[in-house]
């Protein structure tokens, strides 16, 4: 066992003395040392219950003969960080989580790990760490929040942001907004729609790194505690069988994840995280294949914000395995991929029944014949741009309009709330990419303001930043190359006509090549917005969004 290097032999007597200082018995020291990486904290609603999940995991590990030891991982609440400098610190924590977990696991010679994440960057950060460390590892999240209720209608965090836009437009009173405020997020857990946290927790199941129900069992259900105990037991079985993350997270399993991403209608942030996780597993996940997969994969789920159903509904309908079983009828999944259960994907999903064909459509009756995400290209985004096609109003799938150009999110918000954006406009927010932001902020505030003011089916938004999974509408992000490195989005001028054709995966600025070359000649790099601290280091090392915004060494 790896932990023998800190427990066995005379040379390790000093190490054992420190274990004794922890109150650890000699009997415990004889057992495998299992790191329980807990993201528990008291600032993120999705993490406030992780102390209970951690306790249950530790019990499961101990029941199966292991010696569980809890160590921490950080997390940021994207909702609380939204719309101010805090959002610059969201994506960048993904790499802090991966790096710090690598340090803890390697320094203390853990034999195996159980990862307990829940929210947006915390889940992919720990998946990156798992691939990098490559000891037997199981994931168990804290689970999704239940949907809120206002006047008999179910709500979520995106409803709350849109309520602010409706108030600005004079469509809601302050008292009505207050009612939403009190009811939109009624329980602990990751926010209740198919936003980034739930997208990544669901895809963790698809990748084979989490047990059945990891992505969908609500945070407040007792089944979540049972799942945590079983995760603790499962990691001990993996240790015995020597099943490791890189045995599970293979090129074929990442392709499965892209297929299910399209079927579920996941957050566009998955197009950042899947390539970054694959990179840590030694796999080059080229997003060029995403459209090929999308063209073959029907969209079976319209979870909030794309539709009126929530993660709790997906759970009751049979969960991720039921969706996988439905999609497998088309031969799109590799069923031989290994999972943390010690069984293959095919063995896991066999006989998993779809209990509600309105929540999980059949392959014969999909919401659309193509997947939930599209990768766009054109002279405005020569590398890539990303849109959640399943959350776009049909009339906005093809659109031409004048550019309204802003060099930061704050200026765009001021214009939107000031009534300066009108039907037909294409809002361009630039210098918000990985390097330019720095940190690639989410644009939930502007997209929610647009939707809340009744412009969601007439106004598009394009950015080199990114979007929350709670964003809906013609919200096109990850435009590459970004403005900070002189990408075409930096050359757009007020009033230029932008052409969007989502069905044909095209994004073009209707300006001649000669004019673009002249503008490029005159372009000057923008002064860095941050010059000290972690953000400055991140900006110096960040790769393009098309490569997952990974840190280049």
PDB file of N, CA, C and O in Angstrom, residues 222-286:
ATOM      1  N   UNK A 222     -32.803  11.264   2.463  1.00  0.00           N
ATOM      2  CA  UNK A 222     -31.976  10.335   3.247  1.00  0.00           C
ATOM      3  C   UNK A 222     -31.211   9.374   2.345  1.00  0.00           C
ATOM      4  O   UNK A 222     -30.163   8.853   2.744  1.00  0.00           O
ATOM      5  N   UNK A 223     -31.719   9.147   1.137  1.00  0.00           N
ATOM      6  CA  UNK A 223     -30.992   8.292   0.195  1.00  0.00           C
ATOM      7  C   UNK A 223     -29.612   8.853  -0.126  1.00  0.00           C
ATOM      8  O   UNK A 223     -28.711   8.110  -0.519  1.00  0.00           O
ATOM      9  N   UNK A 224     -29.440  10.170   0.020  1.00  0.00           N
ATOM     10  CA  UNK A 224     -28.138  10.781  -0.210  1.00  0.00           C
ATOM     11  C   UNK A 224     -27.128  10.304   0.835  1.00  0.00           C
ATOM     12  O   UNK A 224     -25.954  10.058   0.520  1.00  0.00           O
ATOM     13  N   UNK A 225     -27.570  10.137   2.078  1.00  0.00           N
ATOM     14  CA  UNK A 225     -26.703   9.614   3.141  1.00  0.00           C
ATOM     15  C   UNK A 225     -26.341   8.152   2.853  1.00  0.00           C
ATOM     16  O   UNK A 225     -25.184   7.736   3.009  1.00  0.00           O
ATOM     17  N   UNK A 226     -27.320   7.382   2.395  1.00  0.00           N
ATOM     18  CA  UNK A 226     -27.054   5.984   2.048  1.00  0.00           C
ATOM     19  C   UNK A 226     -26.044   5.900   0.903  1.00  0.00           C
ATOM     20  O   UNK A 226     -25.146   5.051   0.908  1.00  0.00           O
ATOM     21  N   UNK A 227     -26.228   6.776  -0.095  1.00  0.00           N
ATOM     22  CA  UNK A 227     -25.300   6.803  -1.222  1.00  0.00           C
ATOM     23  C   UNK A 227     -23.878   7.068  -0.740  1.00  0.00           C
ATOM     24  O   UNK A 227     -22.914   6.446  -1.210  1.00  0.00           O
ATOM     25  N   UNK A 228     -23.738   7.978   0.213  1.00  0.00           N
ATOM     26  CA  UNK A 228     -22.410   8.319   0.737  1.00  0.00           C
ATOM     27  C   UNK A 228     -21.767   7.109   1.425  1.00  0.00           C
ATOM     28  O   UNK A 228     -20.568   6.855   1.273  1.00  0.00           O
ATOM     29  N   UNK A 229     -22.570   6.360   2.187  1.00  0.00           N
ATOM     30  CA  UNK A 229     -22.034   5.153   2.834  1.00  0.00           C
ATOM     31  C   UNK A 229     -21.585   4.139   1.780  1.00  0.00           C
ATOM     32  O   UNK A 229     -20.513   3.519   1.903  1.00  0.00           O
ATOM     33  N   UNK A 230     -22.404   3.987   0.732  1.00  0.00           N
ATOM     34  CA  UNK A 230     -22.035   3.043  -0.322  1.00  0.00           C
ATOM     35  C   UNK A 230     -20.796   3.507  -1.082  1.00  0.00           C
ATOM     36  O   UNK A 230     -19.999   2.682  -1.534  1.00  0.00           O
ATOM     37  N   UNK A 231     -20.609   4.815  -1.203  1.00  0.00           N
ATOM     38  CA  UNK A 231     -19.396   5.322  -1.849  1.00  0.00           C
ATOM     39  C   UNK A 231     -18.161   4.946  -1.045  1.00  0.00           C
ATOM     40  O   UNK A 231     -17.123   4.568  -1.603  1.00  0.00           O
ATOM     41  N   UNK A 232     -18.269   5.046   0.285  1.00  0.00           N
ATOM     42  CA  UNK A 232     -17.166   4.639   1.144  1.00  0.00           C
ATOM     43  C   UNK A 232     -16.847   3.165   1.000  1.00  0.00           C
ATOM     44  O   UNK A 232     -15.665   2.763   0.973  1.00  0.00           O
ATOM     45  N   UNK A 233     -17.881   2.345   0.891  1.00  0.00           N
ATOM     46  CA  UNK A 233     -17.660   0.908   0.687  1.00  0.00           C
ATOM     47  C   UNK A 233     -17.073   0.642  -0.699  1.00  0.00           C
ATOM     48  O   UNK A 233     -16.174  -0.204  -0.862  1.00  0.00           O
ATOM     49  N   UNK A 234     -17.570   1.384  -1.700  1.00  0.00           N
ATOM     50  CA  UNK A 234     -17.133   1.149  -3.079  1.00  0.00           C
ATOM     51  C   UNK A 234     -15.645   1.427  -3.261  1.00  0.00           C
ATOM     52  O   UNK A 234     -14.964   0.720  -4.002  1.00  0.00           O
ATOM     53  N   UNK A 235     -15.125   2.459  -2.585  1.00  0.00           N
ATOM     54  CA  UNK A 235     -13.716   2.782  -2.782  1.00  0.00           C
ATOM     55  C   UNK A 235     -12.827   1.676  -2.222  1.00  0.00           C
ATOM     56  O   UNK A 235     -11.733   1.407  -2.764  1.00  0.00           O
ATOM     57  N   UNK A 236     -13.284   1.004  -1.185  1.00  0.00           N
ATOM     58  CA  UNK A 236     -12.502  -0.109  -0.645  1.00  0.00           C
ATOM     59  C   UNK A 236     -12.496  -1.291  -1.613  1.00  0.00           C
ATOM     60  O   UNK A 236     -11.488  -1.987  -1.767  1.00  0.00           O
ATOM     61  N   UNK A 237     -13.617  -1.498  -2.297  1.00  0.00           N
ATOM     62  CA  UNK A 237     -13.687  -2.547  -3.315  1.00  0.00           C
ATOM     63  C   UNK A 237     -12.774  -2.201  -4.488  1.00  0.00           C
ATOM     64  O   UNK A 237     -12.078  -3.067  -5.037  1.00  0.00           O
ATOM     65  N   UNK A 238     -12.754  -0.921  -4.876  1.00  0.00           N
ATOM     66  CA  UNK A 238     -11.860  -0.491  -5.947  1.00  0.00           C
ATOM     67  C   UNK A 238     -10.400  -0.693  -5.566  1.00  0.00           C
ATOM     68  O   UNK A 238      -9.583  -1.084  -6.399  1.00  0.00           O
ATOM     69  N   UNK A 239     -10.085  -0.395  -4.304  1.00  0.00           N
ATOM     70  CA  UNK A 239      -8.707  -0.565  -3.836  1.00  0.00           C
ATOM     71  C   UNK A 239      -8.296  -2.021  -3.923  1.00  0.00           C
ATOM     72  O   UNK A 239      -7.185  -2.343  -4.380  1.00  0.00           O
ATOM     73  N   UNK A 240      -9.184  -2.902  -3.529  1.00  0.00           N
ATOM     74  CA  UNK A 240      -8.884  -4.344  -3.594  1.00  0.00           C
ATOM     75  C   UNK A 240      -8.675  -4.797  -5.035  1.00  0.00           C
ATOM     76  O   UNK A 240      -7.788  -5.606  -5.326  1.00  0.00           O
ATOM     77  N   UNK A 241      -9.491  -4.259  -5.954  1.00  0.00           N
ATOM     78  CA  UNK A 241      -9.417  -4.665  -7.361  1.00  0.00           C
ATOM     79  C   UNK A 241      -8.438  -3.811  -8.167  1.00  0.00           C
ATOM     80  O   UNK A 241      -8.228  -4.071  -9.359  1.00  0.00           O
ATOM     81  N   UNK A 242      -7.864  -2.778  -7.524  1.00  0.00           N
ATOM     82  CA  UNK A 242      -6.932  -1.849  -8.156  1.00  0.00           C
ATOM     83  C   UNK A 242      -7.537  -1.197  -9.405  1.00  0.00           C
ATOM     84  O   UNK A 242      -6.922  -1.143 -10.478  1.00  0.00           O
ATOM     85  N   UNK A 243      -8.762  -0.681  -9.246  1.00  0.00           N
ATOM     86  CA  UNK A 243      -9.419   0.084 -10.308  1.00  0.00           C
ATOM     87  C   UNK A 243      -9.133   1.556 -10.053  1.00  0.00           C
ATOM     88  O   UNK A 243      -9.449   2.082  -8.982  1.00  0.00           O
ATOM     89  N   UNK A 244      -8.549   2.218 -11.041  1.00  0.00           N
ATOM     90  CA  UNK A 244      -8.088   3.603 -10.862  1.00  0.00           C
ATOM     91  C   UNK A 244      -8.807   4.548 -11.834  1.00  0.00           C
ATOM     92  O   UNK A 244      -9.355   4.112 -12.848  1.00  0.00           O
ATOM     93  N   UNK A 245      -8.765   5.864 -11.536  1.00  0.00           N
ATOM     94  CA  UNK A 245      -9.462   6.823 -12.401  1.00  0.00           C
ATOM     95  C   UNK A 245      -9.098   6.735 -13.880  1.00  0.00           C
ATOM     96  O   UNK A 245      -9.969   6.863 -14.742  1.00  0.00           O
ATOM     97  N   UNK A 246      -7.832   6.491 -14.186  1.00  0.00           N
ATOM     98  CA  UNK A 246      -7.453   6.440 -15.598  1.00  0.00           C
ATOM     99  C   UNK A 246      -7.892   5.146 -16.269  1.00  0.00           C
ATOM    100  O   UNK A 246      -7.887   5.047 -17.502  1.00  0.00           O
ATOM    101  N   UNK A 247      -8.290   4.145 -15.474  1.00  0.00           N
ATOM    102  CA  UNK A 247      -8.930   2.953 -16.038  1.00  0.00           C
ATOM    103  C   UNK A 247     -10.370   3.259 -16.429  1.00  0.00           C
ATOM    104  O   UNK A 247     -10.953   2.591 -17.290  1.00  0.00           O
ATOM    105  N   UNK A 248     -10.938   4.258 -15.764  1.00  0.00           N
ATOM    106  CA  UNK A 248     -12.346   4.622 -15.956  1.00  0.00           C
ATOM    107  C   UNK A 248     -12.486   5.787 -16.923  1.00  0.00           C
ATOM    108  O   UNK A 248     -13.281   5.736 -17.868  1.00  0.00           O
ATOM    109  N   UNK A 249     -11.717   6.856 -16.691  1.00  0.00           N
ATOM    110  CA  UNK A 249     -11.807   8.053 -17.540  1.00  0.00           C
ATOM    111  C   UNK A 249     -10.916   7.883 -18.764  1.00  0.00           C
ATOM    112  O   UNK A 249      -9.794   8.365 -18.829  1.00  0.00           O
ATOM    113  N   UNK A 250     -11.453   7.177 -19.752  1.00  0.00           N
ATOM    114  CA  UNK A 250     -10.747   6.882 -20.996  1.00  0.00           C
ATOM    115  C   UNK A 250     -11.325   7.743 -22.118  1.00  0.00           C
ATOM    116  O   UNK A 250     -12.328   8.439 -21.946  1.00  0.00           O
ATOM    117  N   UNK A 251     -10.707   7.673 -23.279  1.00  0.00           N
ATOM    118  CA  UNK A 251     -11.221   8.429 -24.427  1.00  0.00           C
ATOM    119  C   UNK A 251     -12.670   8.054 -24.728  1.00  0.00           C
ATOM    120  O   UNK A 251     -13.511   8.910 -25.036  1.00  0.00           O
ATOM    121  N   UNK A 252     -12.982   6.772 -24.589  1.00  0.00           N
ATOM    122  CA  UNK A 252     -14.354   6.312 -24.869  1.00  0.00           C
ATOM    123  C   UNK A 252     -15.341   6.845 -23.835  1.00  0.00           C
ATOM    124  O   UNK A 252     -16.478   7.193 -24.171  1.00  0.00           O
ATOM    125  N   UNK A 253     -14.928   6.920 -22.578  1.00  0.00           N
ATOM    126  CA  UNK A 253     -15.852   7.419 -21.547  1.00  0.00           C
ATOM    127  C   UNK A 253     -16.089   8.920 -21.704  1.00  0.00           C
ATOM    128  O   UNK A 253     -17.189   9.413 -21.414  1.00  0.00           O
ATOM    129  N   UNK A 254     -15.081   9.658 -22.179  1.00  0.00           N
ATOM    130  CA  UNK A 254     -15.293  11.084 -22.444  1.00  0.00           C
ATOM    131  C   UNK A 254     -16.224  11.275 -23.639  1.00  0.00           C
ATOM    132  O   UNK A 254     -17.036  12.214 -23.655  1.00  0.00           O
ATOM    133  N   UNK A 255     -16.144  10.411 -24.591  1.00  0.00           N
ATOM    134  CA  UNK A 255     -17.091  10.481 -25.720  1.00  0.00           C
ATOM    135  C   UNK A 255     -18.506  10.200 -25.212  1.00  0.00           C
ATOM    136  O   UNK A 255     -19.468  10.858 -25.616  1.00  0.00           O
ATOM    137  N   UNK A 256     -18.635   9.206 -24.299  1.00  0.00           N
ATOM    138  CA  UNK A 256     -19.937   8.957 -23.663  1.00  0.00           C
ATOM    139  C   UNK A 256     -20.448  10.224 -22.978  1.00  0.00           C
ATOM    140  O   UNK A 256     -21.641  10.549 -23.041  1.00  0.00           O
ATOM    141  N   UNK A 257     -19.530  10.929 -22.300  1.00  0.00           N
ATOM    142  CA  UNK A 257     -19.922  12.140 -21.581  1.00  0.00           C
ATOM    143  C   UNK A 257     -20.430  13.206 -22.541  1.00  0.00           C
ATOM    144  O   UNK A 257     -21.417  13.901 -22.249  1.00  0.00           O
ATOM    145  N   UNK A 258     -19.780  13.354 -23.709  1.00  0.00           N
ATOM    146  CA  UNK A 258     -20.249  14.323 -24.699  1.00  0.00           C
ATOM    147  C   UNK A 258     -21.619  13.938 -25.245  1.00  0.00           C
ATOM    148  O   UNK A 258     -22.488  14.795 -25.445  1.00  0.00           O
ATOM    149  N   UNK A 259     -21.835  12.647 -25.477  1.00  0.00           N
ATOM    150  CA  UNK A 259     -23.145  12.182 -25.940  1.00  0.00           C
ATOM    151  C   UNK A 259     -24.222  12.544 -24.927  1.00  0.00           C
ATOM    152  O   UNK A 259     -25.274  13.102 -25.257  1.00  0.00           O
ATOM    153  N   UNK A 260     -23.964  12.239 -23.659  1.00  0.00           N
ATOM    154  CA  UNK A 260     -24.964  12.494 -22.626  1.00  0.00           C
ATOM    155  C   UNK A 260     -25.119  13.983 -22.342  1.00  0.00           C
ATOM    156  O   UNK A 260     -26.200  14.438 -21.957  1.00  0.00           O
ATOM    157  N   UNK A 261     -24.057  14.738 -22.517  1.00  0.00           N
ATOM    158  CA  UNK A 261     -24.137  16.193 -22.413  1.00  0.00           C
ATOM    159  C   UNK A 261     -25.194  16.714 -23.383  1.00  0.00           C
ATOM    160  O   UNK A 261     -26.042  17.554 -23.032  1.00  0.00           O
ATOM    161  N   UNK A 262     -25.169  16.194 -24.605  1.00  0.00           N
ATOM    162  CA  UNK A 262     -26.125  16.620 -25.629  1.00  0.00           C
ATOM    163  C   UNK A 262     -27.532  16.144 -25.301  1.00  0.00           C
ATOM    164  O   UNK A 262     -28.508  16.872 -25.492  1.00  0.00           O
ATOM    165  N   UNK A 263     -27.649  14.922 -24.816  1.00  0.00           N
ATOM    166  CA  UNK A 263     -28.975  14.366 -24.505  1.00  0.00           C
ATOM    167  C   UNK A 263     -29.630  15.085 -23.335  1.00  0.00           C
ATOM    168  O   UNK A 263     -30.842  15.322 -23.328  1.00  0.00           O
ATOM    169  N   UNK A 264     -28.820  15.450 -22.334  1.00  0.00           N
ATOM    170  CA  UNK A 264     -29.340  16.086 -21.123  1.00  0.00           C
ATOM    171  C   UNK A 264     -29.544  17.586 -21.281  1.00  0.00           C
ATOM    172  O   UNK A 264     -30.345  18.181 -20.556  1.00  0.00           O
ATOM    173  N   UNK A 265     -28.819  18.222 -22.207  1.00  0.00           N
ATOM    174  CA  UNK A 265     -28.867  19.675 -22.322  1.00  0.00           C
ATOM    175  C   UNK A 265     -28.115  20.338 -21.186  1.00  0.00           C
ATOM    176  O   UNK A 265     -28.633  21.208 -20.489  1.00  0.00           O
ATOM    177  N   UNK A 266     -26.869  19.930 -21.000  1.00  0.00           N
ATOM    178  CA  UNK A 266     -26.061  20.426 -19.873  1.00  0.00           C
ATOM    179  C   UNK A 266     -25.600  21.867 -20.102  1.00  0.00           C
ATOM    180  O   UNK A 266     -25.757  22.439 -21.177  1.00  0.00           O
ATOM    181  N   UNK A 267     -25.010  22.433 -19.059  1.00  0.00           N
ATOM    182  CA  UNK A 267     -24.452  23.774 -19.110  1.00  0.00           C
ATOM    183  C   UNK A 267     -23.317  23.856 -20.122  1.00  0.00           C
ATOM    184  O   UNK A 267     -22.551  22.901 -20.308  1.00  0.00           O
ATOM    185  N   UNK A 268     -23.183  25.033 -20.771  1.00  0.00           N
ATOM    186  CA  UNK A 268     -22.058  25.232 -21.695  1.00  0.00           C
ATOM    187  C   UNK A 268     -20.719  25.139 -20.982  1.00  0.00           C
ATOM    188  O   UNK A 268     -19.688  24.900 -21.616  1.00  0.00           O
ATOM    189  N   UNK A 269     -20.711  25.305 -19.661  1.00  0.00           N
ATOM    190  CA  UNK A 269     -19.446  25.198 -18.920  1.00  0.00           C
ATOM    191  C   UNK A 269     -18.845  23.802 -19.024  1.00  0.00           C
ATOM    192  O   UNK A 269     -17.642  23.625 -18.820  1.00  0.00           O
ATOM    193  N   UNK A 270     -19.671  22.806 -19.339  1.00  0.00           N
ATOM    194  CA  UNK A 270     -19.126  21.454 -19.529  1.00  0.00           C
ATOM    195  C   UNK A 270     -18.120  21.435 -20.676  1.00  0.00           C
ATOM    196  O   UNK A 270     -17.207  20.604 -20.695  1.00  0.00           O
ATOM    197  N   UNK A 271     -18.271  22.370 -21.622  1.00  0.00           N
ATOM    198  CA  UNK A 271     -17.337  22.445 -22.744  1.00  0.00           C
ATOM    199  C   UNK A 271     -15.984  23.042 -22.337  1.00  0.00           C
ATOM    200  O   UNK A 271     -15.024  22.985 -23.100  1.00  0.00           O
ATOM    201  N   UNK A 272     -15.924  23.618 -21.149  1.00  0.00           N
ATOM    202  CA  UNK A 272     -14.638  24.006 -20.556  1.00  0.00           C
ATOM    203  C   UNK A 272     -14.061  22.869 -19.720  1.00  0.00           C
ATOM    204  O   UNK A 272     -12.866  22.581 -19.764  1.00  0.00           O
ATOM    205  N   UNK A 273     -14.945  22.233 -18.953  1.00  0.00           N
ATOM    206  CA  UNK A 273     -14.460  21.295 -17.941  1.00  0.00           C
ATOM    207  C   UNK A 273     -14.084  19.929 -18.501  1.00  0.00           C
ATOM    208  O   UNK A 273     -13.079  19.342 -18.073  1.00  0.00           O
ATOM    209  N   UNK A 274     -14.858  19.396 -19.432  1.00  0.00           N
ATOM    210  CA  UNK A 274     -14.531  18.068 -19.962  1.00  0.00           C
ATOM    211  C   UNK A 274     -13.152  18.037 -20.625  1.00  0.00           C
ATOM    212  O   UNK A 274     -12.367  17.114 -20.364  1.00  0.00           O
ATOM    213  N   UNK A 275     -12.794  19.039 -21.467  1.00  0.00           N
ATOM    214  CA  UNK A 275     -11.426  19.020 -22.022  1.00  0.00           C
ATOM    215  C   UNK A 275     -10.343  19.149 -20.956  1.00  0.00           C
ATOM    216  O   UNK A 275      -9.270  18.537 -21.073  1.00  0.00           O
ATOM    217  N   UNK A 276     -10.619  19.927 -19.889  1.00  0.00           N
ATOM    218  CA  UNK A 276      -9.625  20.104 -18.825  1.00  0.00           C
ATOM    219  C   UNK A 276      -9.423  18.807 -18.041  1.00  0.00           C
ATOM    220  O   UNK A 276      -8.290  18.446 -17.697  1.00  0.00           O
ATOM    221  N   UNK A 277     -10.510  18.107 -17.749  1.00  0.00           N
ATOM    222  CA  UNK A 277     -10.412  16.826 -17.031  1.00  0.00           C
ATOM    223  C   UNK A 277      -9.704  15.802 -17.910  1.00  0.00           C
ATOM    224  O   UNK A 277      -8.812  15.062 -17.452  1.00  0.00           O
ATOM    225  N   UNK A 278     -10.086  15.764 -19.202  1.00  0.00           N
ATOM    226  CA  UNK A 278      -9.455  14.823 -20.131  1.00  0.00           C
ATOM    227  C   UNK A 278      -7.955  15.084 -20.229  1.00  0.00           C
ATOM    228  O   UNK A 278      -7.153  14.138 -20.280  1.00  0.00           O
ATOM    229  N   UNK A 279      -7.581  16.350 -20.245  1.00  0.00           N
ATOM    230  CA  UNK A 279      -6.156  16.715 -20.314  1.00  0.00           C
ATOM    231  C   UNK A 279      -5.383  16.082 -19.155  1.00  0.00           C
ATOM    232  O   UNK A 279      -4.275  15.563 -19.348  1.00  0.00           O
ATOM    233  N   UNK A 280      -5.960  16.113 -17.951  1.00  0.00           N
ATOM    234  CA  UNK A 280      -5.286  15.522 -16.788  1.00  0.00           C
ATOM    235  C   UNK A 280      -5.200  14.000 -16.906  1.00  0.00           C
ATOM    236  O   UNK A 280      -4.318  13.377 -16.311  1.00  0.00           O
ATOM    237  N   UNK A 281      -6.119  13.408 -17.687  1.00  0.00           N
ATOM    238  CA  UNK A 281      -6.088  11.952 -17.892  1.00  0.00           C
ATOM    239  C   UNK A 281      -5.216  11.581 -19.095  1.00  0.00           C
ATOM    240  O   UNK A 281      -5.167  10.412 -19.486  1.00  0.00           O
ATOM    241  N   UNK A 282      -4.541  12.586 -19.672  1.00  0.00           N
ATOM    242  CA  UNK A 282      -3.658  12.313 -20.807  1.00  0.00           C
ATOM    243  C   UNK A 282      -4.380  12.181 -22.127  1.00  0.00           C
ATOM    244  O   UNK A 282      -3.871  11.571 -23.071  1.00  0.00           O
ATOM    245  N   UNK A 283      -5.587  12.773 -22.212  1.00  0.00           N
ATOM    246  CA  UNK A 283      -6.423  12.649 -23.411  1.00  0.00           C
ATOM    247  C   UNK A 283      -6.670  14.030 -23.997  1.00  0.00           C
ATOM    248  O   UNK A 283      -7.011  14.969 -23.277  1.00  0.00           O
ATOM    249  N   UNK A 284      -6.510  14.167 -25.310  1.00  0.00           N
ATOM    250  CA  UNK A 284      -6.807  15.422 -26.000  1.00  0.00           C
ATOM    251  C   UNK A 284      -8.247  15.355 -26.490  1.00  0.00           C
ATOM    252  O   UNK A 284      -8.558  14.674 -27.462  1.00  0.00           O
ATOM    253  N   UNK A 285      -9.147  16.049 -25.792  1.00  0.00           N
ATOM    254  CA  UNK A 285     -10.560  16.045 -26.149  1.00  0.00           C
ATOM    255  C   UNK A 285     -10.834  17.259 -27.034  1.00  0.00           C
ATOM    256  O   UNK A 285     -11.068  18.360 -26.556  1.00  0.00           O
ATOM    257  N   UNK A 286     -10.800  17.038 -28.329  1.00  0.00           N
ATOM    258  CA  UNK A 286     -10.983  18.112 -29.297  1.00  0.00           C
ATOM    259  C   UNK A 286     -12.471  18.422 -29.443  1.00  0.00           C
ATOM    260  O   UNK A 286     -13.257  17.558 -29.839  1.00  0.00           O
TER     261      UNK A 286
END
